[in-house]
Coordinates of C-alpha atoms and ligand atoms in Angstrom, one line a residue:
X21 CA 0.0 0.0 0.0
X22 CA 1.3 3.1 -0.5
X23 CA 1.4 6.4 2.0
X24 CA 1.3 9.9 0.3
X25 CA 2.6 13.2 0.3
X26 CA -0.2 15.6 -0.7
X27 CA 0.1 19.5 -1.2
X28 CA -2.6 21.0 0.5
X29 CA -2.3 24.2 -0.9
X30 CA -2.4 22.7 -4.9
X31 CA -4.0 19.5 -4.0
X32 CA -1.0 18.0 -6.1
X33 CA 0.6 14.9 -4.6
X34 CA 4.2 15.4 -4.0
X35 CA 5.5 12.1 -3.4
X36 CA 4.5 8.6 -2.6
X37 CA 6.2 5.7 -0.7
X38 CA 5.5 2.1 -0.1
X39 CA 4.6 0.8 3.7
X40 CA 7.1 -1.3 5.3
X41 CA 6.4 -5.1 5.0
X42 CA 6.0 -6.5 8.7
X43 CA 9.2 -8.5 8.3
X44 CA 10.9 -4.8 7.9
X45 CA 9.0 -3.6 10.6
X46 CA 10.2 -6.4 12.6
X47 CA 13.9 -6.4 11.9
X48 CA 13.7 -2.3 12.4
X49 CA 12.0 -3.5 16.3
X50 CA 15.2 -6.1 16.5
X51 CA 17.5 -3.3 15.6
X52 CA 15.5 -0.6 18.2
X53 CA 16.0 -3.1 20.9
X54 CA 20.0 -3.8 20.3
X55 CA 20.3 -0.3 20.1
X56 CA 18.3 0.2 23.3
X57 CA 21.6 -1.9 24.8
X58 CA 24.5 -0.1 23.2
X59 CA 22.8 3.5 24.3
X60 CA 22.6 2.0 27.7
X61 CA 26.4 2.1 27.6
X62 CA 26.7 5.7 26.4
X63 CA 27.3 7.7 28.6
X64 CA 25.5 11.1 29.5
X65 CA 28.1 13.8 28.3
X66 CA 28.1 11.7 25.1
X67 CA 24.1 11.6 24.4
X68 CA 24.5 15.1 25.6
X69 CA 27.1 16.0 22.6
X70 CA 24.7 14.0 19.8
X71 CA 21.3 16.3 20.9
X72 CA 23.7 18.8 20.9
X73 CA 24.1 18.3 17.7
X74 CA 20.3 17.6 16.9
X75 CA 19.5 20.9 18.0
X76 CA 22.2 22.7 15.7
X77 CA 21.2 20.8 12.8
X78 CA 17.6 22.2 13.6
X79 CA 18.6 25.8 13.7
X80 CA 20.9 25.4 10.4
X81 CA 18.7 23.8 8.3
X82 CA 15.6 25.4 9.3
X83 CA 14.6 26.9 6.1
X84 CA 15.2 23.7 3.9
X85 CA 13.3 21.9 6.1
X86 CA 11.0 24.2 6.3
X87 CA 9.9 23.9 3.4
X88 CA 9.2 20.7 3.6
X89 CA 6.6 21.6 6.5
X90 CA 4.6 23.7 4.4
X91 CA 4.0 22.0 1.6
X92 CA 3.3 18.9 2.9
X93 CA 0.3 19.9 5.7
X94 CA 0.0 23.9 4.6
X95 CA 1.5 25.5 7.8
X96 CA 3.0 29.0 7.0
X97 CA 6.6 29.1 5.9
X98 CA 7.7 31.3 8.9
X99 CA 5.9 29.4 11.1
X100 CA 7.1 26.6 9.9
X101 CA 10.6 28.0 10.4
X102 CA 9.7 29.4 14.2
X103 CA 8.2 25.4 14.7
X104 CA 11.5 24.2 13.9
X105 CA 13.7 26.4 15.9
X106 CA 11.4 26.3 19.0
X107 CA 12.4 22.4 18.7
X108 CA 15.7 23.4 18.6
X109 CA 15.4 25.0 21.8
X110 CA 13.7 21.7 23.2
X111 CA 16.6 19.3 22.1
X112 CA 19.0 21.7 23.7
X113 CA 16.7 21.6 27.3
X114 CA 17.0 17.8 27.5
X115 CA 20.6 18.1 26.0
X116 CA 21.4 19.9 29.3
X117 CA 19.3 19.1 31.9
X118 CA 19.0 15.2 31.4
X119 CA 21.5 14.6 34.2
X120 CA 19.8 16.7 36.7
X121 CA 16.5 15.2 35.9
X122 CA 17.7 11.4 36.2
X123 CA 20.4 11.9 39.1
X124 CA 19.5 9.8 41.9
X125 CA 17.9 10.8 44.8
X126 CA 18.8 10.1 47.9
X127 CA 15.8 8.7 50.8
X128 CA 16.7 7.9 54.2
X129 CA 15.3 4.9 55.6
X130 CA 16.5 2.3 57.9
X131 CA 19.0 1.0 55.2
X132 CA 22.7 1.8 54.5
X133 CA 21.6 3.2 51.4
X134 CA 18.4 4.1 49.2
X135 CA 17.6 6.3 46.9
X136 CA 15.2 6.4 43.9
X137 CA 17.0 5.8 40.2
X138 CA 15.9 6.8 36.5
X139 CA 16.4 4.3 34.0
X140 CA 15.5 3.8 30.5
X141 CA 12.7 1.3 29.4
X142 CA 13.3 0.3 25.5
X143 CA 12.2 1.2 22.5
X144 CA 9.2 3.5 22.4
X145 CA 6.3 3.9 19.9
X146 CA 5.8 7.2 18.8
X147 CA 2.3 7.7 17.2
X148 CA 2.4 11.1 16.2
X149 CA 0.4 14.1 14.3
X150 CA 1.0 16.3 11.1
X151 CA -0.1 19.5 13.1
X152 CA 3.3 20.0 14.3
X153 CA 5.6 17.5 12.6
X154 CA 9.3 18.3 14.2
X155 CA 8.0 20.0 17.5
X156 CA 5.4 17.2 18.6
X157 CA 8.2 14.5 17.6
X158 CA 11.0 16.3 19.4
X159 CA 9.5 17.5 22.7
X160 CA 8.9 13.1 23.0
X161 CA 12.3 12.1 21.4
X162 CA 14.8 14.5 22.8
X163 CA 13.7 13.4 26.6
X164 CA 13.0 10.1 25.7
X165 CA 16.3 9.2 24.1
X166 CA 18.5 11.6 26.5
X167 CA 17.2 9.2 29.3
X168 CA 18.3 5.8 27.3
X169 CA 15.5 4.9 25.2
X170 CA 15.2 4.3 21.8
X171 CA 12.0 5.5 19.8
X172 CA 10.4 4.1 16.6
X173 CA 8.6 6.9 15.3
X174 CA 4.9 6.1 13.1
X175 CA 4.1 9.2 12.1
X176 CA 1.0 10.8 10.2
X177 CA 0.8 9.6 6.6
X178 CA 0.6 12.6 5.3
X179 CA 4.3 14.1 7.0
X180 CA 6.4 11.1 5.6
X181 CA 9.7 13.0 4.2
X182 CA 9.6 14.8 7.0
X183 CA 9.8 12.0 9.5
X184 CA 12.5 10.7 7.4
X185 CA 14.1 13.8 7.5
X186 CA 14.0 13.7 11.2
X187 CA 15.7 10.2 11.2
X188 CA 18.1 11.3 9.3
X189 CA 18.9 13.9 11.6
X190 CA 19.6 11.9 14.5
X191 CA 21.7 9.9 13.0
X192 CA 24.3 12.7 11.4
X193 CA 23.8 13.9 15.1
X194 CA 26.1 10.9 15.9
X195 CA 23.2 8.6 17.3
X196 CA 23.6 5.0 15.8
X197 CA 21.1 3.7 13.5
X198 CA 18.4 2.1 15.4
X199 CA 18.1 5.0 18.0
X200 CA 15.8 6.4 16.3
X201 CA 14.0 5.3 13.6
X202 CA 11.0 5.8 11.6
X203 CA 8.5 3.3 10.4
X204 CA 6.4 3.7 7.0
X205 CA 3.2 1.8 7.9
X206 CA -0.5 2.9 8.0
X207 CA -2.6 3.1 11.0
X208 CA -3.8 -0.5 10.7
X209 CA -0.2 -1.6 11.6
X210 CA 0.5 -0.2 14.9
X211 CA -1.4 -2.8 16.8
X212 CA 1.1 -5.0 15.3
X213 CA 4.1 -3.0 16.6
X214 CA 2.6 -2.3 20.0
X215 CA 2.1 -6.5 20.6
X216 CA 5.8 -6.7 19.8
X217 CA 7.6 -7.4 23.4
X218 CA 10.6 -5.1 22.5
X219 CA 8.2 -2.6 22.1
X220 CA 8.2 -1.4 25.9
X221 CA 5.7 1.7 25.7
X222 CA 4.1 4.1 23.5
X223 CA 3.3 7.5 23.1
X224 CA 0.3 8.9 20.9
X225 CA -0.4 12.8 20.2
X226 CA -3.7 12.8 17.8
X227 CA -7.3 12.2 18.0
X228 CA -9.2 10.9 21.2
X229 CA -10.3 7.3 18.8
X230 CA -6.4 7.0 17.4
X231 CA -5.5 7.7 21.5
X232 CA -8.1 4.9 22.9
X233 CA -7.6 2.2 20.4
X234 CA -3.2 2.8 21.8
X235 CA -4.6 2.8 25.1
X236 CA -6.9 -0.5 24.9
X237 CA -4.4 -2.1 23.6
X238 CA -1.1 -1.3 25.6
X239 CA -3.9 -2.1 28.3
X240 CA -4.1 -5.8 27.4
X241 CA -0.3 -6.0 27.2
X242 CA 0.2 -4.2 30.3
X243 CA 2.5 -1.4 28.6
X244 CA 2.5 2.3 29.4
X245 CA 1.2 5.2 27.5
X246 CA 1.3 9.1 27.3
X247 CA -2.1 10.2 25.1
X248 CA -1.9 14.1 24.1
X249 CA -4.9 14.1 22.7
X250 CA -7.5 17.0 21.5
X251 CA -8.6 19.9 23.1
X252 CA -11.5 22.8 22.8
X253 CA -9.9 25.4 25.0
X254 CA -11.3 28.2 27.0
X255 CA -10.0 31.9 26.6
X256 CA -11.8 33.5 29.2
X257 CA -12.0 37.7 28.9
X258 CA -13.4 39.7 32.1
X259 CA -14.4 43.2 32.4
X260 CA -10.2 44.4 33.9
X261 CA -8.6 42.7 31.2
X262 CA -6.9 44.9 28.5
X263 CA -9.4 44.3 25.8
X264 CA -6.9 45.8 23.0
X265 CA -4.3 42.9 23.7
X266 CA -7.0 40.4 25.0
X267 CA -8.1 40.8 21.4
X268 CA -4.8 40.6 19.5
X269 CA -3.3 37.7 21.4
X270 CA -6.9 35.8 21.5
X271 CA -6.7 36.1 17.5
X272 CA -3.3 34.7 16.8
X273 CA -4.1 32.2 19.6
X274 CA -7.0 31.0 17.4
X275 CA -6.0 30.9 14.3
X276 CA -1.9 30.2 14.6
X277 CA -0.8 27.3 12.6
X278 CA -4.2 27.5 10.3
X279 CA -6.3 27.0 13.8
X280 CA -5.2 23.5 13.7
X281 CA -3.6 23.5 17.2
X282 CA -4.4 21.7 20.2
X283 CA -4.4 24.5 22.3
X284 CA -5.6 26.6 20.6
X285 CA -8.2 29.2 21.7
X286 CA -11.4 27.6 20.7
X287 CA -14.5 28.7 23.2
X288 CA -14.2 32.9 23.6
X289 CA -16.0 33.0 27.1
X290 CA -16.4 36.8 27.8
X291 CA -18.1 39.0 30.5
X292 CA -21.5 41.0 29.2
X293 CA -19.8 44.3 30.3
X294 CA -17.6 44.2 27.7
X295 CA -18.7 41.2 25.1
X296 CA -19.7 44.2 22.3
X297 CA -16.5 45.6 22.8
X298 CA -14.3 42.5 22.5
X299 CA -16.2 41.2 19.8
X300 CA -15.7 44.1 18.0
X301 CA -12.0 44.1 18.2
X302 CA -12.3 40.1 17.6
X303 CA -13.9 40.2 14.4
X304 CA -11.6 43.1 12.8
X305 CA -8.4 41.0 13.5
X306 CA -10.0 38.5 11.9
X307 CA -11.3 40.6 8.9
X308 CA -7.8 41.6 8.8
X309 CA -5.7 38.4 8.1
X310 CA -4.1 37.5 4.9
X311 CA -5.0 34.4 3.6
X312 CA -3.0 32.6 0.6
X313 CA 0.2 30.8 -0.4
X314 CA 1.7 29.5 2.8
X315 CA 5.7 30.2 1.6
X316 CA 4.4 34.2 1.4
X317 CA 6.2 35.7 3.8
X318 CA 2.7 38.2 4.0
X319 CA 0.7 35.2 4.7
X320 CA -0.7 34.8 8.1
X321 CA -3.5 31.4 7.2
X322 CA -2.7 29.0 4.7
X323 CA -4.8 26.3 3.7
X324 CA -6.2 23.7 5.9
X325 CA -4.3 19.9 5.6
X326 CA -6.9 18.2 3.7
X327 CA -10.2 18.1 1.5
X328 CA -11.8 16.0 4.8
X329 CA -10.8 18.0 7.3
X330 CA -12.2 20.8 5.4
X331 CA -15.6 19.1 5.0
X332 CA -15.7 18.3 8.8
X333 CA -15.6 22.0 9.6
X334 CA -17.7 23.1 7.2
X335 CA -20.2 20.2 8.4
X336 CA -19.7 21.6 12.1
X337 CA -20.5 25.1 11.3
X338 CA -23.3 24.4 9.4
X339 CA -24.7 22.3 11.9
X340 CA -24.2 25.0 14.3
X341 CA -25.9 27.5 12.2
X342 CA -28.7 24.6 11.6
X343 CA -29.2 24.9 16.0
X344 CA -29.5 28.7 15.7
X345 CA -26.2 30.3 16.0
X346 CA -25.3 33.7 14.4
X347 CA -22.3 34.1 12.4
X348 CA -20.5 37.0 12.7
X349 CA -17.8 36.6 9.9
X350 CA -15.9 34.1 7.7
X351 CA -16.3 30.4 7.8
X352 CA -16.7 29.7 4.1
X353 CA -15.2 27.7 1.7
X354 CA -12.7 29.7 -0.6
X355 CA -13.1 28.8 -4.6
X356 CA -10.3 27.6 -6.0
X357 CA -7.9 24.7 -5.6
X358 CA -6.4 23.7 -2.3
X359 CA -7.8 23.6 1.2
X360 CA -8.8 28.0 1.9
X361 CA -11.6 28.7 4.3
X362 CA -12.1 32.5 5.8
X363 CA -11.0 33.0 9.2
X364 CA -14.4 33.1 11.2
X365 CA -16.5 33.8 13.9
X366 CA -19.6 32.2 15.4
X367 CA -21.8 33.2 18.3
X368 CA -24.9 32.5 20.6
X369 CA -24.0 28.7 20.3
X370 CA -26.8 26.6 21.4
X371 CA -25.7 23.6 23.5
X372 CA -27.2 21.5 21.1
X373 CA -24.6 22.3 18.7
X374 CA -22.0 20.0 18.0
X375 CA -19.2 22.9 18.5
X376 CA -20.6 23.6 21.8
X377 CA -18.9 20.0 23.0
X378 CA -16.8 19.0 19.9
X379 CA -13.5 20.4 18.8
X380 CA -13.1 22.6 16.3
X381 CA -9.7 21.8 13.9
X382 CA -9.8 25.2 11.9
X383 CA -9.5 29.4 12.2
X384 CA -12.8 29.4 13.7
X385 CA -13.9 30.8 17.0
X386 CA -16.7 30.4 18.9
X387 CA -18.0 33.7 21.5
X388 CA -20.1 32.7 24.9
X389 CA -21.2 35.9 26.9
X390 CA -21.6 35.0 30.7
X391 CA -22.4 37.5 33.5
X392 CA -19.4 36.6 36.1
X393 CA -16.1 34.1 36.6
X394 CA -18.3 31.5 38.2
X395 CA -20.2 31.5 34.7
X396 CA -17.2 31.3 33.0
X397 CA -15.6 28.7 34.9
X398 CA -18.7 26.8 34.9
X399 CA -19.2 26.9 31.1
X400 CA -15.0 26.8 30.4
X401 CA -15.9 23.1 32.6
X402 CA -18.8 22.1 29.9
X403 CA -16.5 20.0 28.0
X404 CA -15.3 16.8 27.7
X405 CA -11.7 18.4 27.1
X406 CA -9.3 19.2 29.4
X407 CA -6.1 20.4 27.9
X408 CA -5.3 24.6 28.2
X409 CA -7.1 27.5 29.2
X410 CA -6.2 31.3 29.1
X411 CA -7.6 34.1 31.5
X412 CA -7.9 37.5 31.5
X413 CA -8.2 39.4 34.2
X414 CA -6.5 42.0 36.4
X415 CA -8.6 40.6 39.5
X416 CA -6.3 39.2 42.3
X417 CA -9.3 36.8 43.3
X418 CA -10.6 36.1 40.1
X419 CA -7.5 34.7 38.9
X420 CA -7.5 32.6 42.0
X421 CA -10.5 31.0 41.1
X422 CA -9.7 30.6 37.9
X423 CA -6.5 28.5 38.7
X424 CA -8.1 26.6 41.4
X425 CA -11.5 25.4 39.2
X426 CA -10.7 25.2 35.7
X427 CA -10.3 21.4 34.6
X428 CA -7.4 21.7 32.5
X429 CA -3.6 20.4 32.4
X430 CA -2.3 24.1 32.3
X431 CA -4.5 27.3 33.1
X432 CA -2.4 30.7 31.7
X433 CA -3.3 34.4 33.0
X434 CA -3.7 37.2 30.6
X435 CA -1.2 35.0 28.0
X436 CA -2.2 32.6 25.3
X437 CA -1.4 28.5 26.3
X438 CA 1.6 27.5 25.0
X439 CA 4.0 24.4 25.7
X440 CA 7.5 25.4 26.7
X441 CA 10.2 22.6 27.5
X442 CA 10.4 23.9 31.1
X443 CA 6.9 23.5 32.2
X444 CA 5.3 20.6 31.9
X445 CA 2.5 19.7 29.4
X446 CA -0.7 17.1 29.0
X447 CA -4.0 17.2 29.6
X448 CA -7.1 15.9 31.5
X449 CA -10.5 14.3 30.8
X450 CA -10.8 13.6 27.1
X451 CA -7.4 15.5 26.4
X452 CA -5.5 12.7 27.7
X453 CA -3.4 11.7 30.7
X454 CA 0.1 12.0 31.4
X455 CA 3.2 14.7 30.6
X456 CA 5.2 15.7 28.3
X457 CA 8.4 18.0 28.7
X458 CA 10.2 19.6 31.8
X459 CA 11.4 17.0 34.1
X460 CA 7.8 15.0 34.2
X461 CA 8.2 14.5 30.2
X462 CA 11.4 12.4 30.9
X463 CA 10.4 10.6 33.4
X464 CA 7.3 9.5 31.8
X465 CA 9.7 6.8 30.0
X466 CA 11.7 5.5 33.1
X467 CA 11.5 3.0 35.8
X468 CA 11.6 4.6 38.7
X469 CA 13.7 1.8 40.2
X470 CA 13.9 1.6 44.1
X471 CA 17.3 0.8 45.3
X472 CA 18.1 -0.1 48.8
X473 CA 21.5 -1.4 50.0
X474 CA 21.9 -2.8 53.7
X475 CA 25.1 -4.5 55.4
Ligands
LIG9 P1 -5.2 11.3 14.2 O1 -6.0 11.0 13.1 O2 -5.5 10.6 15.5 O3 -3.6 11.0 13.8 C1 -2.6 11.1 14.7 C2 -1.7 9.9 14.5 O4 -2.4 8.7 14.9 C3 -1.3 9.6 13.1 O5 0.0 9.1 13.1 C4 -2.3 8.6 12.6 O6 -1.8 7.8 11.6 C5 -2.4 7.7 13.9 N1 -3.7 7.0 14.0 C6 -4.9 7.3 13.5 N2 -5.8 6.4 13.8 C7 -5.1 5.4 14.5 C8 -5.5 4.2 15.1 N3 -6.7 3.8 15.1 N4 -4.6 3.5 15.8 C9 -3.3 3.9 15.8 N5 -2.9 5.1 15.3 C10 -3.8 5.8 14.6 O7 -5.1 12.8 14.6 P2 -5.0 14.0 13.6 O8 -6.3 14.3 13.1 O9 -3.9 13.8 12.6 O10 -4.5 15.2 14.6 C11 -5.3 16.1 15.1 C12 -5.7 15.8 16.6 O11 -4.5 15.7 17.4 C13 -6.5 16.9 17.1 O12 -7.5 16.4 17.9 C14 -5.5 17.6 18.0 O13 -6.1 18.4 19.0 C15 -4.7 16.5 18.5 N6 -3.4 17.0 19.0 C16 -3.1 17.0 20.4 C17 -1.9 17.5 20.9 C18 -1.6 17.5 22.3 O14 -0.5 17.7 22.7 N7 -2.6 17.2 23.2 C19 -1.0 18.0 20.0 C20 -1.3 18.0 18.6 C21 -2.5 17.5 18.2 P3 -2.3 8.0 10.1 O15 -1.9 9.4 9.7 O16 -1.7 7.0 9.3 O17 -3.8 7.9 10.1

């Protein structure tokens, strides 16, 4: 079967490959797990010197990879650029701080000696998304493999050279073969790798059905898993919040990387007092944003990834419309080839709606109007999600409040959510369960042994 490379920008496919047969996959599982051995022997300063390396190789060829980016899922050039040297950054965190997050630490008990240990698992399934294609596989690898593991990467179908890109990347790093490596296969074939027993955990960023089906499975064979899965964010605005930067940071915080981010602000909860106002300010941004040719440096949108995921929004927001919401601006369709729809706004979104409780994968917000933070919390909490969440507000308590009742893996005030290798990153409810980055997404892949030595 074969996997392709499609533009969405032309529709024009760029390149196709063949899926590994299983006997490939399996040799490229034999070859993770010897590898898993010899990296055991490495020692830190020397992983240290290949991510090192990584991380330079990032920042130098940024604009040839790049490229590579855009056309195959349609994220702008410059973002694509920014995406790239942001993972730069995260290979360098890990590069550095590996030893401090996996030195030993001492307990005192009533042995001679104890003290908990970090050490690496095995090889590591990567599932991952086309939404960010170096960043999503770099903020996984870089701790993964500082800490000793190896990582066998299935990535989306439709980011293929750039996952080979990335393999090749580790290995001019000075990382041997089979430390990291990347599998052609389809979805239908990673239940095949997970039942493999070198396989020793997996991680999946994607959709909630890709994340259970991982889950169910590495349930059965009693394996562990990290699921970043979707999100429908809250961006809550309150009457002391600076509406003019509220406004400006809200918009790119929707519709960065063509809206299709998972933490992207998707449900624009604002206070009466000032919802004309904010709105107002909302919709001009919008109205404002170039749309086109994702390698135009003037470009802010480009095209969504794919006809599909174009019908799906364009299904959602007419449904909405269907249950008696008002839209405000954009949300069509643009003629032509490639995947173009208008930045939008929606609002008054019945609950009934399927955007009231499903996410929405596209430049498309949706505005709630609620009469006090307790509202707002409340209706932030109406979701099955459970990822980000952005507030605004100069209020001492309302902040408060804010952090202490919002459901969410990270709550941000008066900024946009963002991940940042520091800090970790993950979700709750449907948004998944576990961390990624700071010293949380490293350990994630360890066994926390227990040692205790007594005379
Ligand atoms: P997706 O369809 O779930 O694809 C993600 C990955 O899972 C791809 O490699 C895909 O392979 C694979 N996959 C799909 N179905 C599978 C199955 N049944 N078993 C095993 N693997 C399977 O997700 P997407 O539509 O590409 O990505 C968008 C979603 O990811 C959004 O919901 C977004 O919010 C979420 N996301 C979450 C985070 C986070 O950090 N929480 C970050 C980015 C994106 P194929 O391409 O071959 O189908």
């Amino acid at each position: 079967m074969s996997i392709v490379s499609r533009n969405p920008s032309t529709g024009e496919i760029i390149k196709q490959f063949e899926s590994y047969s299983d006997e490939f996959v399996d040799g490229l599982i034999s070859n993770s797990y010897f590898s898993y051995k010899e990296l055991k022997k490495f020692s830190i300063n020397r992983r240290t010197k290949c991510m090192m390396a990584v991380a330079n190789i990032l920042n130098e060829e940024s604009e040839k990879l790049g490229k590579i980016l855009t056309q195959e899922m349609g994220k702008t050039h410059k973002s694509a650029i920014a995406e790239i040297k942001k993972s730069a950054l995260g290979a360098e965190h890990y590069a550095v701080t590996a030893k401090d997050y996996m030195a030993d630490e001492i307990i005192k008990t009533n042995a001679l000696k104890s003290y908990r240990s970090y050490q690496p698992l095995g090889p590591i399934l990567a599932v991952m998304p086309w939404n960010y294609p170096v960043w999503q596989v770099i903020r996984f690898a870089a701790p993964a493999i500082m800490a000793g593991n190896t990582v066998l990467l299935k990535h989306a179908s439709n980011v293929t050279q750039c996952a080979l890109y990335l393999e090749d990347i580790f290995k001019r790093a000075g990382f041997h073969d089979g430390v990291f490596q990347t599998l052609i296969i389809s979805n239908s074939k990673v239940e095949r790798v997970l039942r493999n027993e070198n396989v020793r955990a997996a991680t999946l960023t994607g959709s909630e059905i890709a994340g259970s089906s991982v889950a169910a499975i590495c349930g059965q064979e009693i394996k562990p898993t990290v699921l970043e899965l979707g999100g429908s964010d809250a961006f809550i605005v309150m009457p002391s919040a600076d509406l003019e930067k509220s406004a400006a940071v809200g918009t790119i915080a929707r519709t960065q990387n063509n809206g299709q981010s998972c933490i992207a602000a998707k449900r624009f909860i604002v206070h009466a007092e000032i919802y004309e106002a904010f709105k107002e300010k909302l919709i001009k941004n919008f109205n404002s944003l170039k749309i086109g040719d994702p390698m135009n440096s003037e470009t802010d949108i480009g095209p969504l990834v794919n006809p599909s995921s174009l019908k799906e929004v364009l299904d959602q927001v007419k449904d909405a419309l269907d249950c008696g919401a008002q839209l405000l601006c954009g949300c069509k369709a643009i003629e032509g080839p490639g995947c173009f729809l208008q930045p939008g706004i929606i609002e008054k979104i019945p609950m009934s709606a399927r955007i009231y409780r499903e996410e929405i994968f596209a430049p498309i917000a949706g505005l709630y109007k609620v009469k006090s933070i307790q509202e707002a919390i409340e209706l932030a909490n109406d979701s099955p999600f459970g990822l980000g969440s952005s507030v605004w507000t100069a209020d001492l308590d309302e902040q408060k409040q804010a952090i202490n009742d919002i459901e969410a893996g990270a709550t941000f005030i008066n900024a946009m959510t963002s991940s940042d290798p520091r800090l970790p990153f993950g979700g709750v409810k449907r948004s998944g369960y576990g961390r990624e980055l700071a010293a949380e997404g490293l350990r994630a892949f360890c066994n926390i042994k227990t040692v205790s030595i007594s005379e």
